Coordinates of C-alpha atoms in Angstrom, one line a residue:
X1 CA -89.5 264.8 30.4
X2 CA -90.4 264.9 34.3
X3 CA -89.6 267.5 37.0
X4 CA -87.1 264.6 38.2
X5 CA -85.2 264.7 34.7
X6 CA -85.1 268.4 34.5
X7 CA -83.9 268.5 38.2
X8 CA -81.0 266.1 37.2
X9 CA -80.1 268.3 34.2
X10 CA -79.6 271.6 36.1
X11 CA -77.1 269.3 38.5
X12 CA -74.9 268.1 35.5
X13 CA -71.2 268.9 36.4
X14 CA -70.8 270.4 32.7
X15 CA -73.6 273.3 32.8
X16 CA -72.4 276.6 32.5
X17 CA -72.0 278.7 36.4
X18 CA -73.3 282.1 37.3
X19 CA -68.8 283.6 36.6
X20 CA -69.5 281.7 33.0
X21 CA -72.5 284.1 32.3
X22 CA -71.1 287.0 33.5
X23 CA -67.9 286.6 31.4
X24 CA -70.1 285.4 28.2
X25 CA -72.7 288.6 28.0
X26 CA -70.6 291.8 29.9
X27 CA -67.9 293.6 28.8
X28 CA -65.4 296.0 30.3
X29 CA -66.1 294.2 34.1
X30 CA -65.1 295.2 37.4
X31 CA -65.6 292.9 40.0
X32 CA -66.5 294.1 43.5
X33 CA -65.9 292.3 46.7
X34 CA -66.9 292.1 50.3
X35 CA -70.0 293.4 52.5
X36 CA -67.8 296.3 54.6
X37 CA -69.4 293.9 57.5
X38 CA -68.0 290.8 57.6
X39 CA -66.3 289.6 54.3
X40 CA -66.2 288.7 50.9
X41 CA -68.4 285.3 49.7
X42 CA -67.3 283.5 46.7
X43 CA -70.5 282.1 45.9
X44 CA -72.0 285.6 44.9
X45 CA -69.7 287.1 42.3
X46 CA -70.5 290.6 41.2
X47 CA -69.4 294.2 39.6
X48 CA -70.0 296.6 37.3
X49 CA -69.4 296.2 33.3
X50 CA -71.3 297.2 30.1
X51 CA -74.5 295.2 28.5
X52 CA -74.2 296.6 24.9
X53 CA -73.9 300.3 25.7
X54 CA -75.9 300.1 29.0
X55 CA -74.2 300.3 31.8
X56 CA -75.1 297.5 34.5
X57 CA -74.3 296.1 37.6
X58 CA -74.6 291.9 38.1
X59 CA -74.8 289.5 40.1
X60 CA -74.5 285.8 40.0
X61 CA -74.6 283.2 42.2
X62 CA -72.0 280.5 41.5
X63 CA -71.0 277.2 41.8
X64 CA -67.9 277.0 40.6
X65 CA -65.9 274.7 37.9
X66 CA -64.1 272.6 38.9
X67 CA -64.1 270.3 42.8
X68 CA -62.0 273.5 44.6
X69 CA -63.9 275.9 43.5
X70 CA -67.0 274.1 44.4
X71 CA -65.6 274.0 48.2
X72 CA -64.3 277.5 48.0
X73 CA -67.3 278.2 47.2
X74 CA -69.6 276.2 49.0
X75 CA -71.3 274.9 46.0
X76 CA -73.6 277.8 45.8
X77 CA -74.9 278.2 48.9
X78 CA -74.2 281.8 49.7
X79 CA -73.9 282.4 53.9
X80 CA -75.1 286.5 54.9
X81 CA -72.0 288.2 53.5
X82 CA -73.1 287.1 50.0
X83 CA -76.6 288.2 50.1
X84 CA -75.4 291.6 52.0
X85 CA -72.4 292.1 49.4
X86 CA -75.4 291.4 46.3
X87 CA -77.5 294.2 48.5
X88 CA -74.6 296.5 48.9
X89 CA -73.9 296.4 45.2
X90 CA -77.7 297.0 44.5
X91 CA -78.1 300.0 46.3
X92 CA -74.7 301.6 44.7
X93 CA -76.5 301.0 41.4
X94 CA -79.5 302.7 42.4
X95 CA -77.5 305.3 43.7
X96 CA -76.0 305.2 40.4
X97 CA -78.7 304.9 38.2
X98 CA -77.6 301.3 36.8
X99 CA -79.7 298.3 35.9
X100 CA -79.6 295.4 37.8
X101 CA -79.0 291.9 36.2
X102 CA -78.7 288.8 38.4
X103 CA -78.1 285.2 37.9
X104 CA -79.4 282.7 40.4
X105 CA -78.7 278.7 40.5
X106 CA -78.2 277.4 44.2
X107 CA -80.0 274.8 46.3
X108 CA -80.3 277.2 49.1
X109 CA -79.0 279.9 51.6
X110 CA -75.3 277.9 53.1
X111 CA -77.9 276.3 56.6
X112 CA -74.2 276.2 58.6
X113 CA -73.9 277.5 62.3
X114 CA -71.9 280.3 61.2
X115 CA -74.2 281.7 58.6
X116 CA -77.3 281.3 61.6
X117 CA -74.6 283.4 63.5
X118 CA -74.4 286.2 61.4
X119 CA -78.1 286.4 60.2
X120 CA -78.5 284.4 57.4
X121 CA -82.7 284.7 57.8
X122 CA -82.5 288.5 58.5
X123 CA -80.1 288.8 55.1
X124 CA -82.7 287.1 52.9
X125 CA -85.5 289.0 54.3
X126 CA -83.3 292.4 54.1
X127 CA -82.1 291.8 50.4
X128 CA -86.4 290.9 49.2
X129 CA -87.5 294.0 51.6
X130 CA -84.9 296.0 49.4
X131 CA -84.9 295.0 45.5
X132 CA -89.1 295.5 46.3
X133 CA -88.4 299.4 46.8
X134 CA -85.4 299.4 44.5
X135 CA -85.6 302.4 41.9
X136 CA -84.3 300.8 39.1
X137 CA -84.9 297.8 36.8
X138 CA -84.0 294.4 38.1
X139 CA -83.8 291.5 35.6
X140 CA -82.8 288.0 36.7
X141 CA -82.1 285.0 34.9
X142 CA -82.9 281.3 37.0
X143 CA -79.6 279.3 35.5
X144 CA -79.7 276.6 37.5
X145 CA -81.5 275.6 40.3
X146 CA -83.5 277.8 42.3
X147 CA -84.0 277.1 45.7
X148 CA -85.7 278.5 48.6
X149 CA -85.3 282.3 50.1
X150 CA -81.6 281.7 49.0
X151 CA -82.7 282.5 45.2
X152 CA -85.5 284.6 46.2
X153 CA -83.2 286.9 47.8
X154 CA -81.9 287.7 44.2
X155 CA -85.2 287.5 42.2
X156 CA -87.5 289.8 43.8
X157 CA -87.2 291.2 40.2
X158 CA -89.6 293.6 37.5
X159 CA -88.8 290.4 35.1
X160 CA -87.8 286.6 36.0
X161 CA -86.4 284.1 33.2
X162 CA -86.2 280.8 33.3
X163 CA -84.1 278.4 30.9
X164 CA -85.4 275.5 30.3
X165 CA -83.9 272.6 32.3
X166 CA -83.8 275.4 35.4
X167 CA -86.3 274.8 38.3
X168 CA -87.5 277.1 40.9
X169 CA -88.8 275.6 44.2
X170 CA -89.7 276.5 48.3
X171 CA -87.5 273.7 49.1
X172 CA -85.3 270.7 47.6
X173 CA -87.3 268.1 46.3
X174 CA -85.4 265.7 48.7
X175 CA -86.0 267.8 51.8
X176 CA -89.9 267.7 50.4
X177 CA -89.8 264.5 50.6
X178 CA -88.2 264.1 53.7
X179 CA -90.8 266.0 55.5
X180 CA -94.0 265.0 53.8
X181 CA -93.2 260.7 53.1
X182 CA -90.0 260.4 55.7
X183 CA -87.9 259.0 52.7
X184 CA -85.7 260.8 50.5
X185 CA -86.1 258.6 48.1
X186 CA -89.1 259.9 46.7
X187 CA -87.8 262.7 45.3
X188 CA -89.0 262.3 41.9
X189 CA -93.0 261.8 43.6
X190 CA -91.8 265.3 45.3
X191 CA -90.6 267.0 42.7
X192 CA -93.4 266.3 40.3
X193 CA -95.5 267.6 43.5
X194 CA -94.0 270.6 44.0
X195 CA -94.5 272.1 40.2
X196 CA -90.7 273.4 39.8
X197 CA -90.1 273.3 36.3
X198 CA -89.8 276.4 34.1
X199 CA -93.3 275.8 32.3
X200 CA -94.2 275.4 35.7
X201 CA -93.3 279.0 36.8
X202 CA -94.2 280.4 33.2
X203 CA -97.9 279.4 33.6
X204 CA -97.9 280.5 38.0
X205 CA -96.7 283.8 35.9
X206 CA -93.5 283.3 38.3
X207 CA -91.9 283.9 35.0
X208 CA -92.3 285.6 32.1
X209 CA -90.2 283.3 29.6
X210 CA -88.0 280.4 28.9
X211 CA -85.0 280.6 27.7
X212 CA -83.8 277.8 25.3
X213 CA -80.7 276.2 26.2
X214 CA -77.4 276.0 24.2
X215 CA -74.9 274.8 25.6
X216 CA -72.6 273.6 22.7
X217 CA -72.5 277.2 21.1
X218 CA -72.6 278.9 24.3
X219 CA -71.2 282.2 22.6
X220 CA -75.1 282.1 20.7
X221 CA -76.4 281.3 24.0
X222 CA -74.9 284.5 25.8
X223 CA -75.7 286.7 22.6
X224 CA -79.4 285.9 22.5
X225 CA -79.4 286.2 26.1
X226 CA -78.2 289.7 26.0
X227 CA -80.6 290.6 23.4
X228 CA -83.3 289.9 25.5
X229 CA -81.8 291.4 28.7
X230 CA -81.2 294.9 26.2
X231 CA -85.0 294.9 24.9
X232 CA -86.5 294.3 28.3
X233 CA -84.0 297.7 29.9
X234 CA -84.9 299.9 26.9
X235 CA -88.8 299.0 28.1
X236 CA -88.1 298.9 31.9
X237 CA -86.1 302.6 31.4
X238 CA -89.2 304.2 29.6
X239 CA -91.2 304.1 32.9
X240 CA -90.4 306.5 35.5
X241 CA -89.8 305.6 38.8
X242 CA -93.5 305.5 40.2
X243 CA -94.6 302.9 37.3
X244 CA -91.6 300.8 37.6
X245 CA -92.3 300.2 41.7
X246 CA -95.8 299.7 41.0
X247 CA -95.9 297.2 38.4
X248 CA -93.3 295.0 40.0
X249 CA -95.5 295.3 42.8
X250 CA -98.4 293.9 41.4
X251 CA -96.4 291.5 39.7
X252 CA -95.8 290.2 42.9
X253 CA -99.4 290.6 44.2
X254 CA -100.7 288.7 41.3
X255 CA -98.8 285.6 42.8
X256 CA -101.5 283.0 43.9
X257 CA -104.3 284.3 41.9
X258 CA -107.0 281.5 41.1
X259 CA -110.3 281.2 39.6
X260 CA -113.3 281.0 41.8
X261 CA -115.3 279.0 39.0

């Protein structure tokens, strides 16, 4: 299967959204809302609940089901009060002492006037600067598609997963192409290119694992799901504060690593 095919897949109208995932692993939820700046974003849904017996608080970026939603929510593109309500909700779980589990699948940041407006750059850059320093474990889950600063702005994470049709990428294969041919129709040629698939990210050590998909027994999906997101917080809560900063920062420095010979 080409990067084209998996790119198609994470697009299908019937994949499960970011609210989907949410509902399917936590338990006793409490949705939170707004950025106390400007508003409350749609496309970034998040709370508190229970992950097992852990408390956690989550994010998810979402697309929504059905065509309204999708508007309402401006088919996953988050503007600034998204990424400042996801940081808002971080820092009250570090304050907290809860876990952090997020759930990215967008093509990018909302690129409106508005969002420019209100400091759509300056929220991405705020929201990595912050989960870097973030004193407790971060976990998240690629769903979907994972595009640009507007999924990195969630995933600057101890552990990243990927499921298997999910791609991560600097930029849309179409605006690659775009750029680097002038034709937008060569987005399979770009996507191949750019190395976006989750085997992709697995051997850049982007990501740790894939994540087999499921979608007809969804319910096995979310339980196995959990499992993993349980092991990896009883590892992640072992380490004290110190280790856990520095080994997600060398995660992150290992990025780019290649051999001389």
């Amino acid at each position: 299967m080409t990067a084209y095919d998996r790119l198609r897949l994470t697009r299908q109208n019937h994949r499960p959204t970011g609210a989907d995932y949410v509902n399917g692993i936590f338990v006793d939820r409490v949705d939170l809302h707004g950025d106390r700046r400007f508003g409350d974003d749609p496309a970034i849904v998040g709370g508190v609940g229970f992950l097992g017996d852990i408390p956690v608080t989550y994010i998810a970026i979402d697309k929504g089901g059905d065509i309204q939603e999708r508007i309402a929510k401006n088919f996953g593109c988050p503007k600034p009060e998204g990424y400042r309500k996801a940081l808002r909700l971080m820092k009250q779980a570090e304050k907290f002492g809860r876990p952090v589990i997020c759930f990215v699948d967008t093509q990018g940041a909302y690129a409106g006037a508005e969002a420019e407006e209100r400091g759509q750059g300056e929220a991405i850059a705020e929201n990595i600067l912050e989960m870097m320093g973030l004193k407790v474990p971060v976990i998240t889950i690629v769903i979907g598609e994972g595009g640009s600063g507007g999924a990195l702005a969630l995933a600057a994470a101890d552990r990243v997963y990927m499921l298997e049709n999910a791609v991560y990428s600097v930029i849309s294969p179409e605006g690659c192409a775009s750029i680097l041919w002038k034709d937008a129709g060569k987005v399979a040629n770009a996507a191949d290119a750019l190395h976006i698939t989750a085997q992709d990210m697995v051997d850049f050590k982007v990501a740790e694992n894939i994540i087999p998909e499921n979608f007809e027994h969804f319910d096995t999906m979310c339980d196995d799901m959990r499992n993993i997101l349980q092991n990896d917080l009883y590892q992640l809560t072992k380490q004290s504060t110190h280790e856990l900063l520095d080994n997600r920062y060398k995660r992150f420095r290992k990025f780019g690593e290649f051999d001389k010979k």
